[in-house]
GROMACS .gro file of C-alpha atoms in nm:
model
  382
    1MET     CA    1   2.507  14.220  12.556
    2GLU     CA    2   2.615  14.059  12.882
    3PHE     CA    3   2.802  13.726  12.885
    4ASP     CA    4   2.611  13.451  13.062
    5LEU     CA    5   2.838  13.263  13.302
    6GLN     CA    6   2.605  12.968  13.293
    7TRP     CA    7   2.721  12.884  12.940
    8LEU     CA    8   3.081  12.886  13.060
    9LEU     CA    9   2.997  12.655  13.344
   10LEU     CA   10   2.823  12.420  13.103
   11GLY     CA   11   3.101  12.438  12.840
   12LEU     CA   12   3.391  12.349  13.069
   13PRO     CA   13   3.267  11.995  13.144
   14VAL     CA   14   3.192  11.938  12.777
   15ALA     CA   15   3.539  12.052  12.670
   16PHE     CA   16   3.698  11.835  12.937
   17ALA     CA   17   3.496  11.536  12.822
   18LEU     CA   18   3.592  11.590  12.458
   19GLY     CA   19   3.960  11.622  12.547
   20TRP     CA   20   3.950  11.308  12.757
   21LEU     CA   21   3.777  11.119  12.474
   22ALA     CA   22   4.037  11.239  12.219
   23SER     CA   23   4.324  11.132  12.442
   24ARG     CA   24   4.172  10.790  12.489
   25LEU     CA   25   4.135  10.749  12.115
   26ASP     CA   26   4.501  10.851  12.057
   27LEU     CA   27   4.613  10.617  12.333
   28ARG     CA   28   4.420  10.329  12.183
   29GLN     CA   29   4.567  10.399  11.839
   30TRP     CA   30   4.918  10.418  11.984
   31LYS     CA   31   4.869  10.091  12.169
   32ARG     CA   32   4.734   9.929  11.854
   33GLU     CA   33   5.038  10.044  11.655
   34GLN     CA   34   5.272   9.922  11.926
   35GLN     CA   35   5.104   9.583  11.922
   36GLU     CA   36   5.108   9.558  11.544
   37SER     CA   37   5.480   9.648  11.517
   38PRO     CA   38   5.607   9.362  11.739
   39LYS     CA   39   5.374   9.121  11.566
   40ALA     CA   40   5.516   9.214  11.226
   41TYR     CA   41   5.869   9.195  11.367
   42TYR     CA   42   5.820   8.848  11.517
   43LYS     CA   43   5.648   8.735  11.201
   44GLY     CA   44   5.949   8.847  10.998
   45LEU     CA   45   6.188   8.679  11.240
   46ASN     CA   46   5.997   8.352  11.215
   47LEU     CA   47   6.000   8.367  10.836
   48LEU     CA   48   6.371   8.443  10.840
   49LEU     CA   49   6.442   8.139  11.056
   50ASN     CA   50   6.243   7.929  10.810
   51GLU     CA   51   6.459   8.057  10.521
   52GLN     CA   52   6.164   8.241  10.365
   53HIS     CA   53   6.357   8.557  10.289
   54ASP     CA   54   6.108   8.720  10.052
   55LYS     CA   55   5.822   8.699  10.300
   56ALA     CA   56   6.054   8.804  10.583
   57ILE     CA   57   6.149   9.120  10.393
   58ASP     CA   58   5.780   9.204  10.341
   59ALA     CA   59   5.714   9.157  10.713
   60PHE     CA   60   6.006   9.378  10.813
   61ILE     CA   61   5.899   9.648  10.568
   62GLU     CA   62   5.554   9.638  10.729
   63ALA     CA   63   5.711   9.667  11.074
   64VAL     CA   64   5.922   9.966  10.965
   65GLN     CA   65   5.613  10.138  10.825
   66HIS     CA   66   5.438  10.101  11.161
   67ASP     CA   67   5.740  10.234  11.351
   68PRO     CA   68   5.982  10.420  11.121
   69ASP     CA   69   6.202  10.521  11.416
   70THR     CA   70   6.300  10.165  11.508
   71THR     CA   71   6.666  10.135  11.412
   72GLU     CA   72   6.694   9.761  11.477
   73LEU     CA   73   6.430   9.691  11.214
   74HIS     CA   74   6.625   9.900  10.965
   75PHE     CA   75   6.943   9.707  11.039
   76ALA     CA   76   6.762   9.374  11.002
   77LEU     CA   77   6.608   9.485  10.675
   78GLY     CA   78   6.939   9.616  10.538
   79ASN     CA   79   7.120   9.294  10.628
   80LEU     CA   80   6.850   9.090  10.457
   81PHE     CA   81   6.883   9.296  10.140
   82ARG     CA   82   7.260   9.247  10.143
   83ARG     CA   83   7.233   8.872  10.192
   84ARG     CA   84   6.995   8.850   9.897
   85GLY     CA   85   7.231   9.048   9.676
   86GLU     CA   86   6.998   9.352   9.661
   87TYR     CA   87   7.282   9.588   9.741
   88GLU     CA   88   7.116   9.904   9.611
   89ARG     CA   89   6.822   9.859   9.849
   90ALA     CA   90   7.060   9.779  10.137
   91VAL     CA   91   7.253  10.100  10.065
   92ARG     CA   92   6.931  10.303  10.068
   93VAL     CA   93   6.828  10.160  10.406
   94HIS     CA   94   7.162  10.234  10.570
   95GLU     CA   95   7.196  10.578  10.409
   96HIS     CA   96   6.847  10.661  10.540
   97LEU     CA   97   6.965  10.571  10.889
   98LEU     CA   98   7.273  10.792  10.857
   99GLN     CA   99   7.058  11.089  10.751
  100ARG     CA  100   6.859  11.079  11.072
  101GLY     CA  101   6.959  11.359  11.307
  102ASP     CA  102   6.837  11.180  11.621
  103LEU     CA  103   7.045  10.865  11.563
  104ALA     CA  104   7.271  10.771  11.855
  105SER     CA  105   7.646  10.777  11.788
  106ALA     CA  106   7.679  10.400  11.841
  107ASP     CA  107   7.401  10.331  11.590
  108ARG     CA  108   7.552  10.583  11.349
  109GLU     CA  109   7.886  10.400  11.354
  110ARG     CA  110   7.706  10.070  11.312
  111ALA     CA  111   7.515  10.206  11.012
  112GLN     CA  112   7.839  10.340  10.861
  113HIS     CA  113   7.998   9.996  10.897
  114ALA     CA  114   7.694   9.829  10.739
  115LEU     CA  115   7.704  10.079  10.452
  116ALA     CA  116   8.072  10.005  10.392
  117GLN     CA  117   7.991   9.634  10.377
  118ASP     CA  118   7.715   9.707  10.124
  119PHE     CA  119   7.961   9.888   9.897
  120MET     CA  120   8.217   9.609   9.939
  121LYS     CA  121   7.970   9.338   9.843
  122ALA     CA  122   7.844   9.544   9.549
  123GLY     CA  123   8.199   9.578   9.412
  124LEU     CA  124   8.201   9.957   9.458
  125PHE     CA  125   8.550   9.951   9.603
  126ASP     CA  126   8.618  10.326   9.586
  127ARG     CA  127   8.306  10.405   9.787
  128ALA     CA  128   8.375  10.112  10.022
  129GLU     CA  129   8.724  10.251  10.089
  130GLN     CA  130   8.583  10.592  10.178
  131ALA     CA  131   8.319  10.435  10.401
  132PHE     CA  132   8.573  10.221  10.587
  133GLU     CA  133   8.811  10.515  10.631
  134ALA     CA  134   8.526  10.707  10.797
  135LEU     CA  135   8.525  10.443  11.073
  136GLU     CA  136   8.874  10.532  11.198
  137GLY     CA  137   8.869  10.570  11.575
  138SER     CA  138   8.532  10.396  11.610
  139PRO     CA  139   8.463  10.057  11.772
  140PHE     CA  140   8.479   9.917  11.417
  141ASP     CA  141   8.829  10.055  11.361
  142THR     CA  142   9.008   9.717  11.349
  143GLU     CA  143   8.745   9.557  11.126
  144ALA     CA  144   8.757   9.857  10.894
  145ARG     CA  145   9.136   9.842  10.865
  146LEU     CA  146   9.128   9.469  10.789
  147ALA     CA  147   8.870   9.536  10.520
  148LEU     CA  148   9.087   9.816  10.379
  149LEU     CA  149   9.380   9.576  10.376
  150ALA     CA  150   9.178   9.328  10.170
  151LEU     CA  151   9.073   9.609   9.935
  152HIS     CA  152   9.432   9.723   9.878
  153GLU     CA  153   9.543   9.366   9.815
  154ARG     CA  154   9.262   9.312   9.566
  155SER     CA  155   9.355   9.628   9.376
  156ARG     CA  156   9.730   9.551   9.412
  157GLU     CA  157   9.796   9.879   9.591
  158TRP     CA  158  10.088   9.728   9.780
  159ARG     CA  159  10.228  10.047   9.931
  160ALA     CA  160   9.890  10.142  10.078
  161ALA     CA  161   9.849   9.785  10.202
  162ALA     CA  162  10.187   9.802  10.375
  163GLU     CA  163  10.085  10.124  10.553
  164VAL     CA  164   9.754   9.979  10.674
  165ALA     CA  165   9.925   9.657  10.789
  166ALA     CA  166  10.185   9.858  10.980
  167ARG     CA  167   9.906  10.050  11.159
  168LEU     CA  168   9.737   9.722  11.251
  169GLU     CA  169  10.070   9.592  11.381
  170ARG     CA  170  10.119   9.902  11.597
  171ALA     CA  171   9.763   9.876  11.727
  172GLY     CA  172   9.832   9.524  11.854
  173SER     CA  173   9.584   9.358  11.618
  174GLY     CA  174   9.821   9.072  11.539
  175SER     CA  175  10.147   9.010  11.359
  176PHE     CA  176  10.160   9.142  11.003
  177LYS     CA  177  10.537   9.136  10.950
  178ALA     CA  178  10.529   8.850  10.698
  179ARG     CA  179  10.250   9.014  10.496
  180ILE     CA  180  10.433   9.346  10.495
  181ALA     CA  181  10.738   9.165  10.358
  182HIS     CA  182  10.522   9.018  10.081
  183TYR     CA  183  10.391   9.365   9.990
  184TRP     CA  184  10.744   9.503   9.955
  185CYS     CA  185  10.846   9.198   9.751
  186GLU     CA  186  10.555   9.266   9.516
  187LEU     CA  187  10.673   9.627   9.484
  188ALA     CA  188  11.027   9.506   9.418
  189GLN     CA  189  10.907   9.278   9.138
  190GLU     CA  190  10.701   9.556   8.982
  191ALA     CA  191  11.001   9.790   8.991
  192GLN     CA  192  11.220   9.516   8.844
  193ALA     CA  193  10.972   9.471   8.560
  194ARG     CA  194  11.003   9.845   8.489
  195GLN     CA  195  11.383   9.806   8.501
  196GLN     CA  196  11.406  10.044   8.796
  197GLU     CA  197  11.691   9.871   8.975
  198ALA     CA  198  11.739  10.124   9.254
  199GLU     CA  199  11.369  10.120   9.346
  200ALA     CA  200  11.364   9.739   9.336
  201THR     CA  201  11.668   9.719   9.562
  202GLU     CA  202  11.513   9.960   9.813
  203ALA     CA  203  11.183   9.769   9.819
  204LEU     CA  204  11.364   9.440   9.871
  205GLN     CA  205  11.562   9.592  10.157
  206ARG     CA  206  11.237   9.710  10.316
  207ALA     CA  207  11.102   9.354  10.284
  208ARG     CA  208  11.402   9.207  10.465
  209GLU     CA  209  11.375   9.471  10.737
  210ALA     CA  210  11.007   9.393  10.788
  211ALA     CA  211  11.063   9.017  10.826
  212PRO     CA  212  11.434   8.923  10.839
  213GLN     CA  213  11.359   8.549  10.853
  214ALA     CA  214  11.096   8.539  10.577
  215PRO     CA  215  11.196   8.313  10.284
  216ARG     CA  216  11.056   8.519   9.997
  217PRO     CA  217  11.298   8.816  10.021
  218LEU     CA  218  11.591   8.571  10.020
  219ILE     CA  219  11.452   8.389   9.716
  220LEU     CA  220  11.391   8.717   9.534
  221ALA     CA  221  11.740   8.846   9.618
  222GLY     CA  222  11.895   8.532   9.471
  223GLN     CA  223  11.680   8.550   9.158
  224ARG     CA  224  11.780   8.912   9.097
  225ALA     CA  225  12.148   8.826   9.144
  226ARG     CA  226  12.112   8.528   8.911
  227ALA     CA  227  11.954   8.750   8.643
  228ARG     CA  228  12.261   8.977   8.669
  229GLY     CA  229  12.494   8.677   8.644
  230GLU     CA  230  12.628   8.728   8.998
  231HIS     CA  231  12.631   8.361   9.094
  232ARG     CA  232  12.847   8.408   9.403
  233GLU     CA  233  12.577   8.630   9.548
  234VAL     CA  234  12.317   8.369   9.448
  235LEU     CA  235  12.493   8.100   9.651
  236GLN     CA  236  12.525   8.334   9.947
  237ALA     CA  237  12.156   8.433   9.952
  238TRP     CA  238  12.025   8.084   9.893
  239GLY     CA  239  12.276   7.931  10.132
  240THR     CA  240  12.112   8.142  10.403
  241LEU     CA  241  11.774   8.023  10.275
  242MET     CA  242  11.888   7.659  10.292
  243ALA     CA  243  11.985   7.699  10.657
  244ALA     CA  244  11.682   7.900  10.767
  245HIS     CA  245  11.407   7.750  10.548
  246PRO     CA  246  11.511   7.409  10.411
  247ALA     CA  247  11.156   7.336  10.288
  248ALA     CA  248  11.137   7.663  10.092
  249PHE     CA  249  11.479   7.588   9.941
  250ASN     CA  250  11.310   7.324   9.721
  251LEU     CA  251  11.168   7.611   9.516
  252VAL     CA  252  11.516   7.714   9.396
  253ALA     CA  253  11.718   7.394   9.436
  254CYS     CA  254  11.782   7.342   9.063
  255ASP     CA  255  11.872   7.709   9.006
  256TYR     CA  256  12.111   7.690   9.302
  257ALA     CA  257  12.280   7.386   9.146
  258ASP     CA  258  12.307   7.560   8.811
  259SER     CA  259  12.469   7.868   8.968
  260ALA     CA  260  12.722   7.641   9.142
  261ARG     CA  261  12.805   7.486   8.806
  262GLN     CA  262  12.842   7.831   8.650
  263LEU     CA  263  13.099   7.916   8.918
  264GLY     CA  264  13.280   7.586   8.866
  265GLU     CA  265  13.214   7.478   9.226
  266PRO     CA  266  12.979   7.179   9.200
  267GLY     CA  267  13.156   6.981   9.475
  268PRO     CA  268  13.069   7.192   9.786
  269ALA     CA  269  12.718   7.253   9.655
  270TYR     CA  270  12.669   6.879   9.599
  271GLU     CA  271  12.772   6.803   9.957
  272GLN     CA  272  12.529   7.060  10.096
  273LEU     CA  273  12.241   6.937   9.882
  274GLU     CA  274  12.313   6.574   9.963
  275ALA     CA  275  12.311   6.651  10.337
  276LEU     CA  276  11.980   6.835  10.297
  277TYR     CA  277  11.838   6.548  10.091
  278ARG     CA  278  11.924   6.299  10.366
  279ARG     CA  279  11.731   6.513  10.617
  280SER     CA  280  11.427   6.583  10.397
  281PRO     CA  281  11.417   6.401  10.062
  282SER     CA  282  11.227   6.560   9.773
  283SER     CA  283  11.209   6.526   9.396
  284ASP     CA  284  11.339   6.884   9.353
  285LEU     CA  285  11.655   6.807   9.549
  286LEU     CA  286  11.696   6.486   9.351
  287ALA     CA  287  11.685   6.685   9.025
  288ALA     CA  288  11.936   6.937   9.162
  289LEU     CA  289  12.177   6.658   9.259
  290ALA     CA  290  12.152   6.523   8.905
  291LEU     CA  291  12.265   6.862   8.770
  292LEU     CA  292  12.576   6.856   8.991
  293ASP     CA  293  12.664   6.491   8.929
  294GLU     CA  294  12.634   6.400   8.561
  295ASP     CA  295  12.736   6.035   8.608
  296PRO     CA  296  12.427   5.846   8.479
  297GLU     CA  297  12.501   5.533   8.682
  298ARG     CA  298  12.514   5.719   9.014
  299HIS     CA  299  12.201   5.912   8.918
  300ARG     CA  300  12.030   5.582   8.840
  301ARG     CA  301  12.121   5.443   9.182
  302ARG     CA  302  11.989   5.759   9.352
  303LEU     CA  303  11.661   5.733   9.163
  304LEU     CA  304  11.624   5.365   9.250
  305ALA     CA  305  11.695   5.428   9.619
  306HIS     CA  306  11.448   5.718   9.623
  307LEU     CA  307  11.185   5.505   9.450
  308GLN     CA  308  11.230   5.225   9.702
  309GLN     CA  309  11.213   5.451  10.009
  310HIS     CA  310  10.976   5.721   9.881
  311PRO     CA  311  10.766   5.580   9.595
  312SER     CA  312  10.674   5.853   9.349
  313LEU     CA  313  10.585   5.869   8.983
  314ALA     CA  314  10.843   6.143   8.922
  315ALA     CA  315  11.123   5.914   9.040
  316ALA     CA  316  10.982   5.628   8.832
  317GLN     CA  317  10.976   5.853   8.526
  318GLY     CA  318  11.337   5.959   8.588
  319LEU     CA  319  11.447   5.599   8.628
  320LEU     CA  320  11.283   5.508   8.298
  321GLN     CA  321  11.463   5.795   8.128
  322VAL     CA  322  11.810   5.686   8.241
  323GLY     CA  323  11.774   5.310   8.267
  324GLY     CA  324  11.510   5.158   8.043
  325THR     CA  325  11.746   4.892   7.907
  326ALA     CA  326  11.500   4.607   7.965
  327PHE     CA  327  11.264   4.753   7.702
  328ASP     CA  328  11.305   4.835   7.339
  329GLU     CA  329  11.291   5.200   7.237
  330ALA     CA  330  10.920   5.206   7.155
  331GLU     CA  331  10.822   5.034   7.479
  332ALA     CA  332  11.039   5.261   7.692
  333LEU     CA  333  10.896   5.568   7.520
  334ALA     CA  334  10.538   5.452   7.580
  335LEU     CA  335  10.613   5.379   7.946
  336ARG     CA  336  10.775   5.718   7.996
  337GLU     CA  337  10.480   5.898   7.842
  338ALA     CA  338  10.228   5.701   8.051
  339VAL     CA  339  10.416   5.757   8.374
  340GLY     CA  340  10.475   6.125   8.289
  341ARG     CA  341  10.106   6.180   8.223
  342SER     CA  342  10.015   6.015   8.554
  343ALA     CA  343  10.284   6.205   8.744
  344LYS     CA  344  10.186   6.549   8.615
  345PRO     CA  345   9.891   6.607   8.856
  346LEU     CA  346  10.112   6.507   9.150
  347GLN     CA  347  10.380   6.760   9.057
  348ARG     CA  348  10.154   7.050   9.152
  349TYR     CA  349  10.136   7.261   9.464
  350ARG     CA  350   9.819   7.264   9.676
  351CYS     CA  351   9.689   7.544   9.897
  352ALA     CA  352   9.653   7.425  10.257
  353ALA     CA  353   9.364   7.666  10.317
  354CYS     CA  354   9.133   7.601  10.019
  355ALA     CA  355   9.300   7.303   9.840
  356PHE     CA  356   9.343   7.500   9.515
  357GLU     CA  357   9.610   7.331   9.303
  358ALA     CA  358   9.853   7.501   9.068
  359GLN     CA  359  10.147   7.399   8.853
  360ASN     CA  360  10.348   7.699   8.975
  361TYR     CA  361  10.416   7.807   9.331
  362PHE     CA  362  10.221   8.108   9.460
  363TRP     CA  363  10.301   8.317   9.766
  364GLN     CA  364   9.938   8.437   9.766
  365CYS     CA  365   9.674   8.183   9.670
  366PRO     CA  366   9.481   8.303   9.362
  367ALA     CA  367   9.164   8.135   9.493
  368CYS     CA  368   9.134   8.225   9.864
  369LEU     CA  369   9.392   8.513   9.856
  370GLY     CA  370   9.570   8.371  10.162
  371TRP     CA  371   9.940   8.439  10.208
  372ASP     CA  372  10.193   8.156  10.261
  373THR     CA  373   9.922   7.891  10.235
  374TYR     CA  374  10.113   7.676   9.982
  375PRO     CA  375  10.359   7.423  10.130
  376PRO     CA  376  10.682   7.460   9.928
  377GLN     CA  377  10.670   7.093   9.827
  378ARG     CA  378  10.488   6.921   9.547
  379LEU     CA  379  10.195   6.692   9.623
  380GLU     CA  380  10.393   6.371   9.574
  381ASP     CA  381  10.654   6.484   9.829
  382LEU     CA  382  10.404   6.570  10.103
   0.00000   0.00000   0.00000
């Protein structure tokens, strides 16, 4: 049987026409998908701006379904999940991005950073630490190290925090000397609690090397010497503190006075404290002066002068305690209790960053976790 060329000549135009028709159909479908994807994206963006997060998420999911290769939609969707507290869904979105083989290196690093933030917000600190460490050498390197620093502080891993802070310091990301000193002071206190004197001494030395002018290592050195009964060393350490950080000296003024009494040298200490009081009066210095000068009449005159120049409830309470002769015993007691109750809130310390108040002084605020945010003076002395 011979093949008829006429059928071939007739079939070629038909095949061409069918192919052209199929391509047009695919092109129309592609254009339709491309049009639908931006519409869903802009719809989600509009809903997001109107604070309609649930509807915005639905719109972004629709946009991702139309164009699963669009990375920006994935990032927007993951960030929305994180903001809503749906951390598991945010993790899935960012892990899906990282599994894509065609993802650009810049987008891969961005997805890794977003994933680390998901773990951090979810409280999965071990996984967050691993995710942040994977960003070393990336454009997110500094942000990752700062996040790691916060993680180590939260978990009280002070040695690791000191290492990360030192790397940030070397990288020129700011000054971290004071924070490094705090970390070594924390390690010194932990070693002291375990009665490991040599380790505590070494950690304290590292703190002073990190920040020679920081007040906390000097305070801690004096407290350790005082616990050992070495009052001469106490006066030496806190004498340096008085000269370098007169405001921070308020924190140990009474203990300094007591150590001077233990040595039998109240006179020189009194002169130093009185000179400091004249420069910057405070209720703590006033109490320390009372320990060194036990004459009630002179103490009464100091309290009265302080009350006249710097009105405070603490001074009023002290004056009532030493000089309530105009009242009978019951009246004086009632006045002292009333003034003491009113003065108590003003004898606290307040964080300058978040305004959290505490009866005791903190080097790191328990509320905002900031370092050195507490002025070393009580509220009534500010």
